[in-house]
Each structure stands twice: as structure tokens, then as C-alpha cells.
Short mmCIF file of C-alpha atoms and ligand atoms in Angstrom, two decimals:
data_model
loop_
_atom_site.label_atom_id
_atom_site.label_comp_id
_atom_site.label_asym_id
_atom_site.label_seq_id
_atom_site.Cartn_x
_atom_site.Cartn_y
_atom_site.Cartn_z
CA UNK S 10 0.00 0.00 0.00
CA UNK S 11 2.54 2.34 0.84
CA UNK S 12 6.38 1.91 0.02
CA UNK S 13 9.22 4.26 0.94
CA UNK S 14 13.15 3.62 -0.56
CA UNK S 15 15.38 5.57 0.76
CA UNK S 16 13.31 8.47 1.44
CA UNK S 17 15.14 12.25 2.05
CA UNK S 18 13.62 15.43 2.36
CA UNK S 19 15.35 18.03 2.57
CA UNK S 20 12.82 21.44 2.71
CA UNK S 21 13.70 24.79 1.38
CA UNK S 22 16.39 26.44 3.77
CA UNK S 23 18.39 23.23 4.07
CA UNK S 24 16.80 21.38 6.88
CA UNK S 25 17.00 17.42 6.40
CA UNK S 26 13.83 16.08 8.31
CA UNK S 27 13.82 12.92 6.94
CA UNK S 28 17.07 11.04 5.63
CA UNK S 29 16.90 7.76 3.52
CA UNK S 30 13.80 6.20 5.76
CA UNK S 31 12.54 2.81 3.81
CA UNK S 32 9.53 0.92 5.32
CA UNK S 33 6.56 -1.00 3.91
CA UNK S 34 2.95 -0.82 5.06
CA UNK S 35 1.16 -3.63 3.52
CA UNK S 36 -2.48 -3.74 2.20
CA UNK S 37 -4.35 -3.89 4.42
CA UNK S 38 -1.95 -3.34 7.80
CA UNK S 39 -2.51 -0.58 10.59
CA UNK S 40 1.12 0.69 11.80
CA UNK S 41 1.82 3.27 13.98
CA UNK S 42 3.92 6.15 13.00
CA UNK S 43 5.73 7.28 16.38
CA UNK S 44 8.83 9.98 17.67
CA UNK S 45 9.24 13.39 19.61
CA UNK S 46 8.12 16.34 18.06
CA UNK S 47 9.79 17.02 14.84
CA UNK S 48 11.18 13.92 14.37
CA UNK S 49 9.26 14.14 10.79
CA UNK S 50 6.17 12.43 11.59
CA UNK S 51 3.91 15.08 9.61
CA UNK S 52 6.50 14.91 6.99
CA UNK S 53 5.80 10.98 5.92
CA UNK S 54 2.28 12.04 6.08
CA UNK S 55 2.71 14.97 3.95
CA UNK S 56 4.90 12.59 1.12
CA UNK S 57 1.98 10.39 1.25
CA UNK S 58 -0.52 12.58 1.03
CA UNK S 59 1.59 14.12 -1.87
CA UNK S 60 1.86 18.02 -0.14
CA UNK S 61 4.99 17.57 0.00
CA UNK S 62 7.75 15.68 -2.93
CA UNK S 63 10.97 13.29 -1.22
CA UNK S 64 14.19 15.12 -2.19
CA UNK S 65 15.51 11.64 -3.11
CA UNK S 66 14.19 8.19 -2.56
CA UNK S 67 10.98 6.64 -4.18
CA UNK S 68 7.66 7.07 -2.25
CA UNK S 69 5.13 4.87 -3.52
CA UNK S 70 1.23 4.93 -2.96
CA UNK S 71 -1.25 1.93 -3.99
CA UNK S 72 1.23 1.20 -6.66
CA UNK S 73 1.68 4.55 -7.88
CA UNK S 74 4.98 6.08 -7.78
CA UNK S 75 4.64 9.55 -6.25
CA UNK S 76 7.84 11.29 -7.14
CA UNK S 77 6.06 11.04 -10.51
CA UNK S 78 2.69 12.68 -10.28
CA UNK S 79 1.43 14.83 -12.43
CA UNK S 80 -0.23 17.76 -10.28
CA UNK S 81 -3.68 17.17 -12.43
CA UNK S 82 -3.61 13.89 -10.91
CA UNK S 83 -3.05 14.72 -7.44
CA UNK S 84 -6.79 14.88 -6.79
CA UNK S 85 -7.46 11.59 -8.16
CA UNK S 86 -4.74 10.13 -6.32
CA UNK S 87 -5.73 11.75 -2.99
CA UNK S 88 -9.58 10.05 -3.08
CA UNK S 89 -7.56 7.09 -2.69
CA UNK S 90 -7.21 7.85 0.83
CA UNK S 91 -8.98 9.73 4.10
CA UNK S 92 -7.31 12.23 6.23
CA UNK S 93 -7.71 12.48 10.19
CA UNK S 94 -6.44 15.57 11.85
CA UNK S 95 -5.73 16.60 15.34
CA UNK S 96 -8.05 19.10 15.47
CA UNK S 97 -10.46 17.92 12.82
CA UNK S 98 -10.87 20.92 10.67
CA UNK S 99 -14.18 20.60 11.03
CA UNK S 100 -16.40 23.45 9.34
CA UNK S 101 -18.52 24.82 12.22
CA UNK S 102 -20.94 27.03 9.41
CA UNK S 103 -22.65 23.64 8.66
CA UNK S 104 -24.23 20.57 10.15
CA UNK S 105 -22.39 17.47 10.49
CA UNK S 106 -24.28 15.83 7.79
CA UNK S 107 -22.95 19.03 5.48
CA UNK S 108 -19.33 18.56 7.17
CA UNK S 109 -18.97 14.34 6.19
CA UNK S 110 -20.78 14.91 2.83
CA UNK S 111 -17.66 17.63 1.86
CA UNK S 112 -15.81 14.95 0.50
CA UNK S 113 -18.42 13.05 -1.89
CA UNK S 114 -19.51 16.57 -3.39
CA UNK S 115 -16.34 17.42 -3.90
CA UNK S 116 -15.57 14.21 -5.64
CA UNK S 117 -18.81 14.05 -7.76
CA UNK S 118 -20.75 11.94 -6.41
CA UNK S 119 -24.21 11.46 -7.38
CA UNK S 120 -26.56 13.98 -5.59
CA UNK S 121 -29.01 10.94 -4.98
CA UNK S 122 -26.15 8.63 -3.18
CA UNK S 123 -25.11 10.88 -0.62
CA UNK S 124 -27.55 11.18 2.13
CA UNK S 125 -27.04 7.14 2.01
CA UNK S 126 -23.37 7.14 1.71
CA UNK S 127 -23.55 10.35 4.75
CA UNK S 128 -25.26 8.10 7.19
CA UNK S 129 -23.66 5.01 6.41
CA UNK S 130 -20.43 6.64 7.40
CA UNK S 131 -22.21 8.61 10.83
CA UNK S 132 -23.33 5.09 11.78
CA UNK S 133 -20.08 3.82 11.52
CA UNK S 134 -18.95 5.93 14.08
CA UNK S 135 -21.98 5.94 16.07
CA UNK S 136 -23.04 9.48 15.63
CA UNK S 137 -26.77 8.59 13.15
CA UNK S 138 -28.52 11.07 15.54
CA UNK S 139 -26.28 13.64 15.82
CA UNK S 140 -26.24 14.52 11.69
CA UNK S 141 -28.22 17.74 11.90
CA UNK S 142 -25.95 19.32 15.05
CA UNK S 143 -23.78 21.94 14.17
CA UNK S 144 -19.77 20.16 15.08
CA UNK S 145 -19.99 23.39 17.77
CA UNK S 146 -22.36 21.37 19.75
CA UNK S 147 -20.50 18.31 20.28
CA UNK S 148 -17.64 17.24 22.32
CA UNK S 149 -14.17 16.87 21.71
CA UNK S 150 -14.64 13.30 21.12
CA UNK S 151 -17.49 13.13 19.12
CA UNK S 152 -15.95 15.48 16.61
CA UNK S 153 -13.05 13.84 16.38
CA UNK S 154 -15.54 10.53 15.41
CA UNK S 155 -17.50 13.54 12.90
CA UNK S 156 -13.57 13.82 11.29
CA UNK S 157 -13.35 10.13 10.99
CA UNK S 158 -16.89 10.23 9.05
CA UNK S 159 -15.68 12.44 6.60
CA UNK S 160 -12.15 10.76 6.62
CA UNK S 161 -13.94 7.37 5.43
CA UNK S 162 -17.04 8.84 3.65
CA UNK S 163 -15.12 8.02 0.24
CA UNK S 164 -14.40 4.39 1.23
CA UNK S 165 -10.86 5.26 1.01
CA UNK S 166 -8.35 2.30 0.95
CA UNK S 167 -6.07 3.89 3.66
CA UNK S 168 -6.60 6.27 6.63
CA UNK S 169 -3.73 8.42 7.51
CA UNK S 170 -4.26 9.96 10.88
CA UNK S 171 -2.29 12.85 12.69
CA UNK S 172 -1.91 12.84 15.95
CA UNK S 173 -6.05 11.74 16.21
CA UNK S 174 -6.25 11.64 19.92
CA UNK S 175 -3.54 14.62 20.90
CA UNK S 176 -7.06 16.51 22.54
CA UNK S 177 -8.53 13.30 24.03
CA UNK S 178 -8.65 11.93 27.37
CA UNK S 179 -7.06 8.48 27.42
CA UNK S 180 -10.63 6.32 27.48
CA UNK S 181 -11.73 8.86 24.49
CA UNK S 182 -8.32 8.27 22.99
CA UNK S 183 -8.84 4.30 23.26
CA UNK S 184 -12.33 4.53 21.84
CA UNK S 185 -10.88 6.70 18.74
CA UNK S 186 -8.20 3.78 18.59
CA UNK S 187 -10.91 1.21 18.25
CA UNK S 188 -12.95 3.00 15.79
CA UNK S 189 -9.49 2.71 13.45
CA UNK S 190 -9.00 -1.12 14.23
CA UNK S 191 -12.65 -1.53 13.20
CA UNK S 192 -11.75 -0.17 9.75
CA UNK S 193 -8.41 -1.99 9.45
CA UNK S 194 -11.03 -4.98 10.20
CA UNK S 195 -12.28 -4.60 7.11
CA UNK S 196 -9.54 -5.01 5.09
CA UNK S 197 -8.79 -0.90 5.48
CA UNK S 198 -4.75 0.04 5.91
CA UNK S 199 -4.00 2.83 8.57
CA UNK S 200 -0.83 4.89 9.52
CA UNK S 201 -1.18 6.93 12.68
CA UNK S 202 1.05 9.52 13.60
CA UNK S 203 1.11 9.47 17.18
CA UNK S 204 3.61 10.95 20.29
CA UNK S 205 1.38 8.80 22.67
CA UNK S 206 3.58 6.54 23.49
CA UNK S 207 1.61 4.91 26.29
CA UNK S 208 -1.27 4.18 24.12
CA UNK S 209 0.72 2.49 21.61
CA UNK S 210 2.86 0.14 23.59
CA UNK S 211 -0.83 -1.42 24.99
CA UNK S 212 -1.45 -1.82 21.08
CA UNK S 213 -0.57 -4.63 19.09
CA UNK S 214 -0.04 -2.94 16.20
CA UNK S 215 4.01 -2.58 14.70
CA UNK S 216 5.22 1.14 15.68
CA UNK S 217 7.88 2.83 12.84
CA UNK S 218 9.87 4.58 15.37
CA UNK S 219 11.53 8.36 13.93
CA UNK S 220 14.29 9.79 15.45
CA UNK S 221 15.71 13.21 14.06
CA UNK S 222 14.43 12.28 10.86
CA UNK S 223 16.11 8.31 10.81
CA UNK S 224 14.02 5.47 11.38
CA UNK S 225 15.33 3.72 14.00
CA UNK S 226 12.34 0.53 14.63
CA UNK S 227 9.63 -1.41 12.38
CA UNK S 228 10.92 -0.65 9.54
CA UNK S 229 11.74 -4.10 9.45
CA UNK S 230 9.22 -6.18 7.05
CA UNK S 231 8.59 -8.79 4.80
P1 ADP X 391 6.80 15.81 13.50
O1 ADP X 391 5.52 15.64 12.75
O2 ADP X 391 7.42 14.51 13.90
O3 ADP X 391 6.67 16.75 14.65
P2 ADP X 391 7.66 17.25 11.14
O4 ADP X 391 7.68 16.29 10.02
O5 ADP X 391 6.53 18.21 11.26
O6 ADP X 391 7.87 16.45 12.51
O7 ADP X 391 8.98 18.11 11.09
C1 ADP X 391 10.28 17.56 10.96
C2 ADP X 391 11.27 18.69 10.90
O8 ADP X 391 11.13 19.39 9.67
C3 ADP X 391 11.07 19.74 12.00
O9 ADP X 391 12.34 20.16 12.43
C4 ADP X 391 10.32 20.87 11.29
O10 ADP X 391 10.61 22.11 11.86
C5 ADP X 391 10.86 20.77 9.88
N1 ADP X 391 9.87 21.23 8.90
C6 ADP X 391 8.61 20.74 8.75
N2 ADP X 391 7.98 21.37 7.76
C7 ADP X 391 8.87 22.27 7.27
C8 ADP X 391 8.82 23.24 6.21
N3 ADP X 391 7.72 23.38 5.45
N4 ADP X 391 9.92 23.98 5.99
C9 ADP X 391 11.03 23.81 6.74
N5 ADP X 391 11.15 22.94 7.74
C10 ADP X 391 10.07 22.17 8.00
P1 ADP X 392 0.48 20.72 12.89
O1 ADP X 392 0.23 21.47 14.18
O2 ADP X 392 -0.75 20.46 12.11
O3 ADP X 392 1.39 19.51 13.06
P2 ADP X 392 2.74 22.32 12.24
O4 ADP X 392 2.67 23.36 13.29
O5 ADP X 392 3.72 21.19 12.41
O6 ADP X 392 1.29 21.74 11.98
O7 ADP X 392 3.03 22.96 10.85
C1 ADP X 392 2.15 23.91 10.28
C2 ADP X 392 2.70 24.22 8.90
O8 ADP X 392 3.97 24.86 9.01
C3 ADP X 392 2.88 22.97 8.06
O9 ADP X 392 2.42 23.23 6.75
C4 ADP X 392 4.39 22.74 8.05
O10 ADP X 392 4.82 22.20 6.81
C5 ADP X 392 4.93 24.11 8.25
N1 ADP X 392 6.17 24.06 9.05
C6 ADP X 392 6.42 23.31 10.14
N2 ADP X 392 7.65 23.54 10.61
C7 ADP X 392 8.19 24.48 9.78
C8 ADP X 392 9.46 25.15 9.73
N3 ADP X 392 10.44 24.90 10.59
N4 ADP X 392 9.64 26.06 8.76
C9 ADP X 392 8.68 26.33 7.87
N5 ADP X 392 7.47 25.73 7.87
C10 ADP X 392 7.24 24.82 8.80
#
């Protein structure tokens, strides 16, 4: 699913925040994506997500080698996958049924499919009854789950998630947590970027450890 080979990046100015990091996440796998602050978690997410382009090394996404992108295709390529943010950059003008459906309009989906598609992802999360709230009325938690809604509304193939619980208490954090497992479940693949390193270690999921930009555990694979 995803494939890094000796991934740098060096951004403008000179600073190298990530030098030659190689790891495979496999179809279908949920990893965690760990280190102290700048360590260049965001920075894998942003290669992935193609904001950003490796300065060397070959980043590859469902197959698709991203060094090579066209920037028409970007769009296509980014449907491919849902994005979970600390703070959810949720759009607090709107309902939540408004906030999840974003995505599908955006992509051109049928006007007749998304009310269906809306509340198939809102159930999935457990939030049915909560679609015609504005995001201002909910807690921290349950817009976190409203940013996981939209995140999946696409049926994306991978979630990438940054730092998804850094505003939750730990049982929120652990429900979040569970809510990704369910969708790795079902044959989804998830990276999360995450400092937490206590909630990790009681996970059984493989952690790539980043240290000043090196990978220095699970990277191992295969
Ligand atoms: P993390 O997500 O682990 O906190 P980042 O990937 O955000 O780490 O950052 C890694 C390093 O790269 C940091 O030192 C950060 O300051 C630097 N960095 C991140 N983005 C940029 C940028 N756009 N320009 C210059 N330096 C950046
Ligand atoms: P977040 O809080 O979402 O992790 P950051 O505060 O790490 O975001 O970064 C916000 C923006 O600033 C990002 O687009 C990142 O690329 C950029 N950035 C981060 N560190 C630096 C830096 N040292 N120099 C320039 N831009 C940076």
C-alpha cells in the first residue's frame, strides 16, 4: 500500500527532516507512526498525502509512484485515501451531515447517493442522531468521530491519521483507537502519527519509530 526507498527530504532552507527512511505498510496493515516532536512524523504524512515531494528516494502509494505525479492527478490520487487531523478541521458554518458529505460533493458523487453514503459513514462511528448538530455542539470526542466520518465517507483504501487523539482523554483516545482497528477490520490500511507513546505500547499494532528524521524501529518487514 505504501512503500518508501530511501526516502530524504530536505525542505527549502536546508533542513533534512527525513534522511533515507525505507519501510513497507502492507495492504491492508494498521502501523503506527511514532517519535518526539519534529522527528518528521507530519512529513511521511505529507509525502503520502503528496503536499509535499521526497528530495531523493521513491515514495510509492497503492502502486503509484509519487515522485512522478502529475499535479492534475493529485486529486485523483488523494480520493484514494482519508485524512484524520488533530483538530479535525471541522467546518462549524454547517451541520455534520454538510461537514462528512464535503468529501463526496467534492468528488462528484451522485446527488441521490449521498444522504445514504452520509449516514452510512455517521453510523459507523456511532453518531446517526447527531447529523443535523452543528460540530460546535459536540464534544471533543465526538468530533473527532464527525472527522473520521468524513475521513472514510469516500471508502478510502487507507486512513492516515495525525496525531487523532492529541485533545482526548485516554478512554476517548482508546475509543478513537478502536474505531481505526474496526476499519483496518475490514480489510482498510492505517498509519497513525502518534507521540502517545503509552497508548501504543498497549497496542498490538508494529510502531515505525523516527528519530531526528532516521528510522530507528519497524521498519523491518517482509
Ligand atoms: P513531526 O511531525 O514529527 O513533529 P515534522 O515532520 O513536522 O515532525 O517536522 C520535521 C522537521 O522538519 C522539523 O524540524 C520541522 O521544523 C521541519 N519542517 C517541517 N515542515 C517544514 C517546512 N515546510 N519547511 C522547513 N522545515 C520544515
Ligand atoms: P500541525 O500542528 O498540524 O502539526 P505544524 O505546526 O507542524 O502543523 O506545521 C504547520 C505548517 O507549518 C505545516 O504546513 C508545516 O509544513 C509548516 N512548518 C512546520 N515547521 C516548519 C518550519 N520549521 N519552517 C517552515 N514551515 C514549517
Amino acid at each position: 500500500m505504501i512503500i518508501f526507498d530511501q526516502v530524504s527530504k530536505r525542505y527549502d532552507g536546508g533542513f533534512e527532516a527525513l534522511s533515507s527512511v525505507s519501510f513497507h505498510l502492507k495492504q491492508g496493515e494498521m502501523a503506527f507512526l511514532t517519535g518526539h516532536s519534529g522527528a518528521g512524523k507530519s512529513t511521511i504524512l505529507k509525502l503520502i498525502s503528496l503536499m509535499e515531494r521526497p528530495s531523493s528516494g521513491q515514495v510509492r502509494v497503492n502502486g503509484q509512484l509519487a515522485n512522478k505525479t502529475s499535479d492534475k492527478m493529485i486529486p485523483f490520487m488523494r480520493r484514494e485515501f482519508g485524512v484524520v487531523f488533530q483538530n479535525h478541521r471541522l467546518l462549524f458554518d454547517r451541520t455534520v451531515f454538510d461537514n462528512v458529505a464535503l468529501p463526496l460533493i467534492i468528488s462528484g458523487e451522485s446527488p441521490k447517493d449521498i444522504p445514504r453514503r452520509v449516514r452510512a459513514a455517521l453510523d459507523k462511528v456511532g453518531l446517526l442522531n447527531k447529523e443535523k448538530f452543528n460540530p460546535i455542539q459536540l464534544s471533543g470526542g465526538e468530533q473527532q468521530r464527525v472527522g473520521i466520518a468524513r475521513a472514510v465517507v469516500n471508502k478510502p483504501a487507507l486512513i492516515l491519521a495525525d496525531e487523532p487523539t492529541g485533545n482526548l482523554d485516554p478512554q476517548l483516545a482508546k475509543d478513537i483507537m478502536a474505531l481505526f482497528a474496526e476499519f483496518n477490520r475490514v480489510g482498510t490500511s492505517v498509519l497513525i502519527a502518534s507521540h502517545d507513546l503509552a497508548l501504543i505500547a498497549r497496542l498490538p499494532y508494529r510502531a515505525l519509530t523516527l528519530k531526528n528524521g532516521k528510522l530507528i524501529g519497524g521498519g523491518m518487514f517482509d
